[in-house]
XYZ file of C-alpha atoms in Angstrom:
771
model
C 108.570 56.323 -32.842
C 109.515 56.004 -29.163
C 107.790 53.252 -27.233
C 105.267 54.523 -24.660
C 105.368 52.527 -21.460
C 101.957 51.353 -20.239
C 100.508 53.017 -17.186
C 101.072 51.432 -13.796
C 98.810 51.531 -10.793
C 100.027 51.894 -7.223
C 98.335 52.322 -3.852
C 100.263 53.787 -0.914
C 99.262 54.940 2.590
C 98.797 58.561 3.574
C 98.458 59.836 7.137
C 97.148 63.102 8.522
C 94.026 63.633 6.397
C 91.034 65.022 8.230
C 88.427 66.228 5.742
C 87.240 66.467 2.144
C 89.420 69.474 1.522
C 92.536 67.455 2.458
C 91.412 64.756 0.074
C 90.753 67.151 -2.805
C 94.053 68.994 -2.228
C 96.108 65.770 -2.316
C 94.313 64.497 -5.409
C 95.039 67.772 -7.184
C 98.694 67.645 -6.028
C 99.155 64.099 -7.332
C 97.356 64.784 -10.627
C 99.708 67.721 -11.226
C 102.740 65.426 -11.087
C 104.301 64.548 -14.494
C 103.120 61.258 -15.993
C 100.108 60.874 -13.707
C 96.885 59.897 -15.488
C 94.572 59.790 -12.457
C 94.692 59.888 -8.698
C 92.078 58.880 -6.150
C 92.629 59.695 -2.476
C 90.517 57.817 0.055
C 89.830 59.645 3.330
C 88.597 56.486 5.058
C 91.248 54.011 3.959
C 93.949 56.717 4.381
C 95.571 55.884 1.046
C 96.024 57.079 -2.515
C 95.625 55.068 -5.678
C 97.501 56.570 -8.664
C 97.821 55.511 -12.306
C 101.036 56.842 -13.775
C 103.597 56.302 -16.550
C 106.835 54.927 -15.024
C 108.944 56.588 -17.681
C 107.804 59.995 -16.389
C 107.674 59.527 -12.616
C 107.971 56.889 -9.909
C 106.185 55.749 -6.789
C 108.946 57.281 -4.643
C 108.480 60.640 -6.427
C 104.750 60.519 -5.825
C 105.267 59.753 -2.118
C 107.721 62.613 -1.863
C 105.255 65.007 -3.491
C 102.681 64.134 -0.805
C 105.198 64.477 2.023
C 106.229 67.934 0.735
C 102.675 69.096 1.446
C 102.941 68.217 5.150
C 101.015 64.936 4.993
C 102.727 61.616 5.812
C 102.966 59.183 2.879
C 105.133 56.068 2.677
C 106.078 53.511 0.071
C 103.914 50.380 -0.021
C 105.635 47.283 1.407
C 106.916 45.322 -1.579
C 106.545 41.896 0.022
C 103.393 42.545 2.004
C 100.360 40.368 1.205
C 96.853 41.763 0.984
C 96.161 40.277 4.418
C 99.228 41.896 5.940
C 98.371 45.252 4.294
C 94.857 45.146 5.753
C 96.147 44.128 9.185
C 98.619 47.011 9.090
C 95.818 49.384 8.062
C 93.698 48.152 10.972
C 96.557 48.654 13.425
C 97.126 52.192 12.184
C 93.434 52.998 12.524
C 93.354 51.616 16.069
C 96.503 53.568 16.929
C 94.977 56.755 15.547
C 91.802 56.249 17.556
C 93.732 55.729 20.778
C 95.865 58.797 20.142
C 92.811 60.959 19.423
C 91.034 59.610 22.514
C 94.034 60.437 24.723
C 94.332 63.968 23.304
C 90.600 64.604 23.636
C 90.667 63.324 27.258
C 93.538 65.656 28.086
C 91.755 68.599 26.498
C 88.474 67.811 28.288
C 90.256 67.609 31.700
C 92.073 70.886 31.008
C 88.817 72.402 29.746
C 87.075 71.593 33.022
C 89.901 73.246 34.981
C 89.898 76.241 32.611
C 86.115 76.725 32.939
C 86.358 76.769 36.729
C 89.326 79.149 36.694
C 87.485 81.422 34.257
C 84.384 81.790 36.407
C 85.743 84.652 38.574
C 86.990 86.413 35.449
C 83.511 86.364 33.882
C 81.786 88.053 36.792
C 79.637 90.876 35.414
C 79.025 89.139 32.079
C 75.490 88.042 32.883
C 73.998 90.073 30.035
C 75.733 88.054 27.355
C 73.806 87.063 24.238
C 75.422 83.636 24.334
C 72.932 81.107 25.812
C 75.778 78.826 26.894
C 77.527 81.601 28.815
C 74.184 82.772 30.335
C 73.532 79.279 31.649
C 77.109 79.025 32.937
C 76.938 82.279 34.928
C 73.363 81.719 36.118
C 73.665 78.122 37.200
C 77.306 77.181 37.616
C 78.799 80.364 39.057
C 76.956 80.196 42.461
C 77.751 76.484 42.822
C 81.439 76.971 42.058
C 81.760 79.937 44.441
C 80.125 77.920 47.242
C 82.381 74.917 46.611
C 85.738 76.719 46.166
C 85.418 80.223 47.585
C 89.238 80.601 47.665
C 89.254 80.555 43.842
C 87.403 83.872 43.791
C 90.092 85.462 46.041
C 92.899 84.832 43.574
C 93.890 88.004 41.734
C 92.454 88.085 38.174
C 95.886 88.648 36.613
C 97.235 85.509 38.337
C 94.284 83.471 37.032
C 94.881 84.816 33.516
C 98.566 83.834 33.566
C 97.653 80.358 34.837
C 95.068 79.949 32.068
C 97.595 81.154 29.502
C 100.070 78.468 30.559
C 97.345 75.761 30.637
C 95.972 76.675 27.232
C 99.465 76.819 25.666
C 100.105 73.275 26.996
C 96.837 71.965 25.528
C 97.523 73.665 22.156
C 100.997 72.051 22.011
C 100.048 68.567 23.307
C 96.510 68.053 21.924
C 96.032 70.577 19.163
C 99.496 70.677 17.570
C 98.344 68.552 14.564
C 95.855 71.205 13.451
C 98.418 73.997 13.382
C 101.133 71.957 11.663
C 98.741 70.909 8.908
C 97.367 74.436 8.548
C 100.867 75.814 8.145
C 101.722 73.167 5.533
C 98.531 74.012 3.625
C 99.381 77.734 3.749
C 102.852 77.084 2.343
C 101.214 75.363 -0.604
C 98.638 78.152 -1.078
C 95.646 76.021 -0.128
C 93.306 75.630 2.840
C 91.441 72.828 4.567
C 89.619 72.004 7.800
C 92.854 72.487 9.755
C 93.052 76.049 8.393
C 89.647 76.855 9.873
C 90.435 75.339 13.238
C 93.875 76.944 13.394
C 92.480 80.373 12.421
C 89.625 80.124 14.887
C 91.442 78.834 17.958
C 94.713 80.562 17.078
C 93.123 84.014 16.817
C 91.173 83.488 20.067
C 94.347 82.350 21.835
C 96.461 85.169 20.432
C 93.877 87.813 21.433
C 93.620 86.294 24.968
C 97.409 86.180 25.370
C 97.709 89.820 24.285
C 95.019 90.846 26.824
C 96.842 88.900 29.563
C 100.309 90.266 28.754
C 99.311 93.871 27.970
C 95.936 94.658 29.648
C 96.695 98.405 29.766
C 96.740 98.635 25.978
C 93.124 97.435 25.803
C 91.889 99.494 28.780
C 93.314 102.691 27.265
C 91.338 102.049 24.108
C 88.105 101.136 25.943
C 88.260 97.531 24.667
C 86.919 94.986 27.174
C 89.928 92.784 28.226
C 88.020 89.503 27.816
C 89.978 86.233 27.504
C 88.858 83.097 25.632
C 91.163 80.487 27.060
C 88.428 78.065 28.136
C 86.786 78.448 24.678
C 90.059 77.532 22.920
C 90.514 74.428 25.065
C 86.849 73.319 24.791
C 86.885 73.846 21.016
C 89.941 71.589 20.705
C 88.369 69.073 23.064
C 85.122 68.963 21.101
C 86.837 68.660 17.737
C 89.220 65.970 18.953
C 86.314 64.081 20.444
C 84.484 64.309 17.142
C 87.562 63.108 15.347
C 87.945 60.206 17.782
C 84.285 59.222 17.301
C 84.765 59.471 13.538
C 87.814 57.279 13.704
C 85.965 54.728 15.776
C 82.983 54.785 13.443
C 85.200 54.638 10.346
C 86.852 51.520 11.766
C 83.403 49.886 11.760
C 82.948 50.703 8.085
C 85.805 48.294 7.332
C 84.380 45.487 9.527
C 83.685 43.307 6.485
C 87.323 43.546 5.355
C 88.609 42.719 8.835
C 86.290 39.703 9.051
C 87.540 38.438 5.680
C 91.210 38.786 6.794
C 90.443 36.917 10.024
C 89.155 33.973 7.970
C 92.665 32.975 6.993
C 94.014 30.489 9.586
C 97.540 30.898 10.892
C 98.610 27.256 10.605
C 98.002 24.215 8.364
C 98.267 20.462 8.967
C 100.046 18.906 6.023
C 101.495 15.513 5.014
C 105.277 15.649 4.682
C 107.059 12.381 3.884
C 104.113 10.350 5.140
C 103.887 12.226 8.451
C 101.331 14.868 9.507
C 103.022 18.104 10.610
C 101.596 21.490 11.565
C 103.256 24.392 9.807
C 102.752 28.207 9.668
C 100.484 29.244 6.784
C 103.449 31.146 5.216
C 105.242 27.834 4.681
C 102.362 26.202 2.787
C 103.247 25.340 -0.811
C 101.371 24.448 -3.962
C 100.615 20.740 -4.347
C 100.922 20.202 -0.557
C 98.447 17.664 0.815
C 96.484 19.169 3.691
C 94.592 17.165 6.322
C 91.377 18.756 7.607
C 89.303 17.655 10.575
C 85.796 18.719 11.594
C 85.719 22.334 12.781
C 88.968 23.308 11.030
C 89.228 26.161 8.537
C 90.596 25.233 5.107
C 93.953 27.061 5.027
C 94.050 27.415 1.226
C 92.181 26.626 -1.985
C 92.386 23.075 -3.314
C 90.804 19.885 -4.650
C 89.560 17.065 -2.362
C 91.615 13.852 -2.694
C 89.793 11.668 -0.223
C 86.892 11.817 2.242
C 83.679 13.783 2.167
C 82.282 16.615 4.241
C 80.288 19.837 4.038
C 81.684 23.340 4.177
C 80.305 26.586 5.580
C 81.038 29.118 2.791
C 78.579 31.750 4.033
C 81.183 34.483 4.704
C 82.462 34.306 1.134
C 79.337 33.484 -0.874
C 76.441 34.552 1.347
C 75.067 31.000 1.040
C 73.704 30.055 4.482
C 73.390 26.311 3.736
C 76.445 24.037 4.009
C 77.967 22.955 0.691
C 78.737 19.240 0.219
C 82.333 18.325 -0.666
C 83.678 15.002 -1.967
C 86.519 13.759 -4.169
C 87.495 16.212 -6.976
C 85.354 19.043 -5.450
C 86.916 22.436 -4.903
C 87.373 23.817 -1.369
C 88.000 27.476 -0.622
C 90.596 28.740 1.840
C 89.073 30.404 4.910
C 85.827 28.409 4.848
C 84.898 26.070 7.721
C 84.945 22.267 7.432
C 81.862 21.067 9.289
C 81.354 17.333 9.791
C 83.883 15.175 7.934
C 87.625 14.572 7.650
C 89.170 15.130 4.219
C 92.563 15.263 2.513
C 93.027 17.805 -0.257
C 95.730 19.114 -2.530
C 96.564 22.886 -2.468
C 95.946 24.527 -5.861
C 96.171 28.246 -5.075
C 97.991 30.381 -2.541
C 98.414 34.033 -1.691
C 97.164 36.484 -4.262
C 95.839 33.679 -6.451
C 93.415 32.399 -3.805
C 89.695 33.060 -3.822
C 89.856 34.788 -0.437
C 92.687 37.093 -1.493
C 90.759 37.903 -4.667
C 87.752 38.930 -2.637
C 89.836 41.035 -0.281
C 91.563 42.704 -3.278
C 88.262 43.467 -5.025
C 86.739 44.801 -1.840
C 89.716 47.021 -1.046
C 89.721 48.338 -4.630
C 85.957 48.938 -4.561
C 86.184 50.838 -1.273
C 89.113 52.812 -2.650
C 87.166 54.112 -5.665
C 84.696 56.951 -5.748
C 81.107 57.159 -6.830
C 80.404 59.922 -9.378
C 78.229 61.664 -6.828
C 81.356 62.262 -4.772
C 82.463 64.826 -7.345
C 79.725 67.180 -6.138
C 81.071 67.191 -2.600
C 84.652 67.623 -3.924
C 83.723 70.639 -6.011
C 82.066 72.342 -3.076
C 84.929 71.498 -0.699
C 87.458 73.007 -3.129
C 85.978 76.472 -2.747
C 84.405 76.028 0.674
C 87.252 77.121 2.964
C 87.985 80.450 1.222
C 84.269 81.292 1.217
C 84.016 80.477 4.950
C 87.060 82.619 5.800
C 85.472 85.494 3.870
C 82.199 85.092 5.757
C 84.063 85.041 9.091
C 85.880 88.266 8.201
C 82.652 89.882 7.094
C 80.939 88.870 10.343
C 83.806 90.257 12.392
C 83.745 93.598 10.542
C 79.944 93.952 10.970
C 80.099 93.203 14.692
C 83.023 95.498 15.234
C 81.190 98.493 13.847
C 77.675 97.497 14.998
C 78.589 97.239 18.730
C 81.113 100.016 19.503
C 81.192 99.399 23.282
C 82.146 95.735 22.940
C 82.844 95.308 19.209
C 86.200 93.557 19.456
C 84.870 90.776 21.744
C 81.738 90.310 19.676
C 83.708 90.331 16.422
C 86.146 87.774 17.808
C 83.388 85.442 19.008
C 81.445 85.625 15.717
C 84.516 85.038 13.525
C 85.740 82.112 15.604
C 82.235 80.549 15.659
C 81.922 80.776 11.868
C 85.386 79.317 11.309
C 84.816 76.403 13.668
C 81.220 75.424 12.796
C 81.864 75.418 9.033
C 84.483 72.627 8.853
C 83.539 70.488 5.824
C 84.111 67.153 7.554
C 80.540 65.962 7.082
C 80.692 66.552 3.330
C 83.929 64.648 3.000
C 82.498 61.645 4.838
C 79.031 61.602 3.235
C 79.863 59.456 0.218
C 82.866 57.294 1.085
C 81.450 56.048 4.408
C 78.293 54.845 2.688
C 80.293 53.223 -0.151
C 82.579 51.394 2.311
C 79.705 50.111 4.435
C 77.619 49.112 1.425
C 80.435 47.231 -0.379
C 81.256 45.458 2.844
C 77.607 44.558 3.356
C 77.497 43.350 -0.264
C 80.540 41.122 0.242
C 78.822 39.472 3.206
C 75.945 38.675 0.846
C 78.169 37.226 -1.821
C 78.267 40.354 -4.001
C 81.564 41.907 -5.122
C 81.422 45.352 -6.722
C 84.354 46.640 -8.761
C 83.859 50.148 -7.393
C 81.644 52.897 -6.126
C 80.702 53.918 -9.653
C 79.212 50.453 -10.290
C 77.230 50.686 -7.081
C 75.840 54.055 -8.104
C 75.024 53.065 -11.720
C 73.207 49.943 -10.548
C 70.515 52.119 -8.969
C 69.340 53.285 -12.390
C 69.058 49.786 -13.947
C 65.620 49.258 -15.421
C 66.293 46.204 -17.609
C 68.020 42.915 -16.654
C 69.176 40.522 -19.334
C 70.062 36.913 -18.405
C 72.056 34.428 -20.402
C 70.272 31.065 -20.376
C 72.755 28.239 -19.964
C 74.527 28.269 -16.590
C 72.788 31.447 -15.511
C 69.054 30.813 -15.580
C 69.642 27.041 -15.872
C 72.013 24.762 -13.976
C 74.322 24.534 -16.978
C 74.392 20.781 -17.118
C 71.715 18.455 -18.593
C 69.901 16.050 -16.257
C 67.384 13.255 -16.644
C 64.052 14.775 -15.649
C 61.720 11.920 -16.631
C 62.002 8.236 -17.641
C 59.314 5.920 -19.083
C 59.820 2.239 -20.086
C 57.859 0.075 -22.453
C 55.791 -2.856 -21.066
C 57.837 -5.900 -20.193
C 61.060 -3.995 -19.410
C 62.608 -3.283 -16.000
C 63.254 0.425 -15.314
C 66.628 0.006 -13.633
C 67.884 -2.471 -16.233
C 66.982 -0.214 -19.151
C 68.672 2.759 -17.471
C 71.778 0.642 -16.635
C 72.155 -0.607 -20.227
C 71.570 2.851 -21.703
C 74.120 4.378 -19.350
C 76.665 1.634 -20.163
C 76.429 2.561 -23.856
C 76.484 6.331 -23.190
C 79.551 5.945 -20.974
C 81.640 5.814 -24.131
C 79.882 8.786 -25.744
C 81.005 12.433 -25.602
C 77.547 13.902 -26.231
C 76.293 16.295 -23.448
C 73.109 14.195 -23.041
C 75.242 11.057 -22.445
C 76.759 12.464 -19.244
C 73.249 13.110 -17.871
C 72.203 9.494 -18.445
C 75.387 8.149 -16.816
C 74.983 10.509 -13.811
C 71.351 9.403 -13.393
C 72.329 5.692 -13.355
C 75.148 6.295 -10.854
C 72.867 8.332 -8.631
C 70.634 5.250 -8.342
C 73.645 3.048 -7.463
C 73.487 1.017 -10.657
C 76.641 -0.901 -11.769
C 77.616 -0.088 -15.352
C 79.111 -2.629 -17.775
C 81.731 -2.277 -20.463
C 80.353 -1.598 -23.923
C 81.802 -3.467 -26.876
C 81.598 -2.688 -30.627
C 80.658 0.934 -29.853
C 79.541 2.999 -32.822
C 78.277 6.550 -32.907
C 76.229 8.247 -35.611
C 76.806 12.029 -35.293
C 73.674 13.999 -34.577
C 71.565 10.835 -34.153
C 72.736 8.310 -31.548
C 75.028 5.490 -30.398
C 74.962 1.687 -30.445
C 77.066 -1.016 -28.689
C 77.011 -4.550 -27.250
C 76.502 -4.659 -23.495
C 76.725 -8.047 -21.743
C 75.899 -9.736 -25.058
C 72.904 -7.551 -25.864
C 72.682 -4.928 -28.615
C 71.658 -1.562 -27.113
C 70.767 1.532 -29.145
C 70.233 4.993 -27.725
C 69.461 8.162 -29.679
C 66.740 10.266 -31.228
C 63.568 8.946 -32.857
C 65.097 9.098 -36.354
C 68.023 6.972 -35.252
C 65.773 4.249 -33.809
C 63.475 4.374 -36.860
C 66.463 3.857 -39.160
C 67.214 0.756 -37.109
C 63.686 -0.538 -37.617
C 62.290 0.519 -34.233
C 59.229 2.733 -33.937
C 58.791 5.130 -30.996
C 55.245 5.160 -29.541
C 53.372 8.407 -30.052
C 52.874 8.909 -26.313
C 56.678 9.119 -25.848
C 57.381 11.656 -28.638
C 57.793 14.497 -26.078
C 61.014 12.856 -24.848
C 64.359 13.449 -26.550
C 66.345 10.218 -25.920
C 65.063 6.767 -26.806
C 66.407 3.274 -26.032
C 66.084 0.030 -27.908
C 67.338 -3.434 -26.711
C 67.843 -6.217 -29.199
C 65.770 -4.302 -31.746
C 62.764 -3.796 -29.396
C 61.688 -0.379 -28.151
C 62.605 -0.269 -24.387
C 61.953 3.253 -23.139
C 62.337 7.051 -23.351
C 64.289 9.553 -21.264
C 63.754 13.281 -21.137
C 67.070 15.062 -20.693
C 66.950 18.802 -20.070
C 69.044 21.546 -18.611
C 66.783 22.320 -15.629
C 66.406 25.880 -14.387
C 67.961 26.691 -11.047
C 65.673 26.384 -8.068
C 66.068 30.088 -7.303
C 65.723 31.528 -10.842
C 61.935 31.829 -10.723
C 61.844 33.759 -7.437
C 64.680 36.041 -8.655
C 62.755 36.914 -11.825
C 59.553 37.442 -9.782
C 61.381 39.952 -7.505
C 62.721 41.875 -10.496
C 59.323 42.071 -12.164
C 57.751 43.127 -8.856
C 60.248 46.000 -8.704
C 59.151 47.145 -12.145
C 62.319 45.907 -13.914
C 62.084 44.517 -17.430
C 63.570 40.967 -17.693
C 64.903 39.462 -20.956
C 66.591 36.088 -21.605
C 69.249 35.656 -24.263
C 70.131 32.215 -25.659
C 72.042 30.582 -28.468
C 69.555 27.676 -28.389
C 66.727 27.339 -30.830
C 63.426 29.136 -30.208
C 61.430 26.236 -28.719
C 63.984 25.305 -26.041
C 64.639 28.919 -25.085
C 60.930 29.732 -24.736
C 60.365 26.600 -22.601
C 63.104 27.642 -20.177
C 61.914 31.244 -20.116
C 58.391 30.113 -19.400
C 59.504 27.930 -16.512
C 61.501 30.788 -15.029
C 58.712 33.338 -15.532
C 60.735 35.482 -17.943
C 58.338 37.335 -20.271
C 60.784 38.152 -23.108
C 63.180 35.803 -24.978
C 65.767 36.397 -27.702
C 66.873 33.011 -29.033
C 69.357 31.695 -31.556
C 71.913 34.450 -31.064
C 75.691 34.110 -31.333
C 78.013 36.191 -29.073
C 77.858 39.087 -31.598
C 74.103 38.833 -31.580
C 74.058 39.145 -27.803
C 76.040 42.364 -28.036
C 73.635 43.654 -30.686
C 70.612 42.729 -28.506
C 72.080 44.708 -25.588
C 72.803 47.652 -27.865
C 69.222 47.604 -29.207
C 67.846 47.811 -25.655
C 70.194 50.736 -24.904
C 69.017 52.618 -27.990
C 65.503 52.374 -26.516
C 66.792 54.363 -23.543
C 67.069 51.359 -21.239
C 69.775 51.067 -18.583
C 70.822 47.428 -18.951
C 72.404 44.916 -16.571
C 73.632 41.751 -18.263
C 74.252 38.569 -16.201
C 76.171 35.627 -17.628
C 78.859 33.043 -16.936
C 80.407 31.823 -20.199
C 83.310 33.149 -22.229
C 80.846 34.006 -24.986
C 79.015 36.292 -22.553
C 82.053 38.582 -21.955
C 81.417 40.943 -24.952
C 77.761 41.400 -23.964
C 78.752 42.078 -20.316
C 81.185 44.757 -21.501
C 78.543 46.346 -23.745
C 75.914 46.479 -20.980
C 75.693 49.463 -18.634
C 76.539 46.948 -15.894
C 77.838 43.418 -16.226
C 77.205 40.773 -13.570
C 79.231 37.541 -13.719
C 78.791 34.299 -11.880
C 81.984 33.534 -9.895
C 81.765 29.993 -11.259
C 82.095 31.377 -14.768
C 85.185 31.985 -16.817
C 87.958 34.379 -15.763
C 87.298 36.408 -18.907
C 83.663 36.895 -17.921
C 84.520 37.924 -14.343
C 87.112 40.382 -15.629
C 84.545 42.024 -17.930
C 81.934 42.366 -15.168
C 81.245 45.248 -12.807
C 79.612 42.897 -10.288
C 80.608 39.348 -9.358
C 77.998 36.959 -7.858
C 79.864 34.640 -5.556
C 77.152 31.993 -5.625
C 75.111 30.640 -8.503
C 71.879 32.204 -7.304
C 70.128 34.802 -9.450
C 68.404 36.239 -6.397
C 71.697 38.069 -5.884
C 70.799 40.363 -8.827
C 67.637 41.952 -7.294
C 69.513 41.982 -3.962
C 72.336 43.993 -5.508
C 69.876 46.467 -7.089
C 68.043 46.823 -3.751
C 71.338 47.487 -1.900
C 72.344 50.061 -4.539
C 69.094 51.944 -4.158
C 69.283 51.958 -0.375
C 72.916 53.074 -0.497
C 72.182 55.955 -2.829
C 69.307 56.963 -0.603
C 71.690 57.097 2.371
C 74.287 59.058 0.370
C 71.734 61.638 -0.669
C 70.570 61.938 2.988
C 74.187 62.433 4.055
C 74.853 65.125 1.466
C 71.558 66.857 2.161
C 72.155 67.065 5.897
C 75.809 68.040 5.416
C 74.794 70.909 3.104
C 71.822 71.943 5.182
C 73.977 71.921 8.312
C 76.397 74.404 6.828
C 73.744 76.533 5.148
C 71.855 76.936 8.426
C 74.685 76.912 10.938
C 77.033 79.463 9.345
C 74.532 82.344 9.425
C 73.593 81.470 13.038
C 77.286 81.454 14.016
C 77.727 84.833 12.306
C 74.885 86.263 14.452
C 71.894 86.222 12.092
C 69.514 85.365 14.964
C 70.672 88.180 17.261
C 68.521 91.020 15.826
C 65.309 88.986 16.280
C 65.979 86.660 19.229
C 69.001 88.121 20.947
C 70.934 84.883 20.567
C 74.578 84.330 19.621
C 76.296 80.986 19.151
C 79.412 80.501 21.315
C 82.556 79.028 19.747
C 82.250 76.112 22.188
C 78.711 75.229 20.988
C 79.881 75.751 17.400
C 82.648 73.155 17.877
C 80.202 70.702 19.445
C 77.788 71.134 16.502
C 80.580 70.634 13.971
C 81.718 67.411 15.690
C 78.169 66.074 15.882
C 77.520 66.745 12.207
C 80.381 64.485 11.190
C 79.422 61.754 13.591
C 75.820 61.837 12.438
C 76.859 61.349 8.802
C 79.021 58.298 9.662
C 76.295 56.881 11.904
C 73.727 57.203 9.154
C 76.009 55.302 6.805
C 76.519 52.566 9.375
C 72.797 51.821 9.215
C 73.554 50.002 5.935
C 75.408 47.295 7.945
C 72.102 46.134 9.366
C 69.916 46.559 6.267
C 67.799 43.526 5.491
C 68.184 42.523 1.886
C 65.735 40.414 -0.076
C 62.942 40.796 2.460
C 59.450 41.254 1.040
């Protein structure tokens, strides 16, 4: 059998997209290419992510397929880093915004001139049903005539020719993009927002040009020779302004990404042959020794060799408090060194760094779609043909309903319908909210794998926590210490730690750490002997010291007092009982408040543990967790998750160990601690950048608020079109005598898109975790 090559994934930039219909059309085009498994086009990031089989097609072929449709795609830079790619994307977005602003400004200036020049031509049109034109003739006309009376003495035909030339210039300079894209769409038998704009403004311009060049033809057929030059220019001005405002607002949706990219310093101070030199960040190499002073940013990930300090890691982890750093501690590139000088060795660069990983995850998350986006896509796919049909129907009705001025009324109604119905707002409703929300999440130390995870999280009603390293600190510590009469506390602890220094038992490390924390000097243990499962014994400074459980001491002829039986590590010196230590894996300081928030929100909380029942229940009780499943192996954790799902529960599982990965994959959503194993993080839908369980209720809260904003966006986008299209067609005229002018229609369309983006941007300022 022939070998099937595995699918590859590529992301490449696409320019020229303006609405949801563009996005849907390009996705369909890419999915129709041979060997393509899936394609996702992102309107906000202006790129496409495609999974394809390299034996059937290539990235170059996919790019060419997009270019053939009239959009501008290009191959991704092979040697560009994530940071360079984001910077290039930012520059393109800024360039697009400046271009749109210039074109809109030109159109507005021309529109003002066209409106003034059109005033004499509109004399006698006071009885219009258009409220905008009524106001224009009633209020502006007398003012203009008083200010520039010579304008009213210019022959109407001369004014019409001047307006024809001015409008043609605006169409070519400012509006050319709409007509080029519309023509490309027509060649590929599809339609998008550009089709509506081109049809609306193009038909109005063509009709006006025909009236200007052959007025006799219209007079002979009793058709009013009205021109719509100022409407064409103002429509383009309004739409371009709306596009510019969208571009500006869309730039803000990527603020979190830009801030992350700016974290990487441009230079690093390294030791080379015993001398400190400052080099560009691109020349930094693995194993380089970097020198950091107070206020510097760490240029790369590494391990501290000497010195101590504290680091501000808030931008990466959401942790507001500085994190202490000393020898052998890890530092993260992009974080800020606060108050000490340290030397550290570089352990990760480029794509392998923590910062690059966060940027990559965030870009991927913002490039994916939430399932709710499919609703907008399905509507957009059929939207343009339906709108064109409604516009034609409105034109026909007006043509026959108003014989004396039917052509003008038909023209105005059709253009208004085409312009007001552009599906921009629907295309922006979901991705803008996803981009802002994932960026806001990153600032809080939450990394989502994609928009689908953000949407699914809203429905979570059960949270399952692993015990060790998730609810607890993950390392045993001495929590209490009692000595027998006649013994010194520090001396007993010092001797016990000296013996345990040679032991590999988890409890031993806790005893040694406790002694060192008190500044005690440990001695070398001789004649060390360990009894598995019971304890250890050795000679320390000429004294025999035993440390272990009660059975171990009893076998050595030492009885443990009843009042100390609650402890789990006992010490004897020279055959005399000396004291008892309680060593436990303490719960994290924030676990209890995290559980309380979840329970307050009506979410069921369960703890899974491989420990025996008594230990697990004690930890659960301390953390306030009402349900415990203890003594389970990795397979048992998967089965426990599956049992909850069969009860109809939507389960989020949070863990940090390799043995948690299968359970995370089984859960509806998996949340991994960033300090956990790579396998666990890979299996998770959500990564918690700091070891704080309060991030879980925060993530659920953000998901719910995001989905609320998305539904608001979709509701208003749909309502806008449902209400505005009939008004533009003239539905209010029989009862109120009101028609909507094409100029007002273009303003309404632009405002609808801006309102959707603005609503999404509210998520940037949302307060998370507040009660």
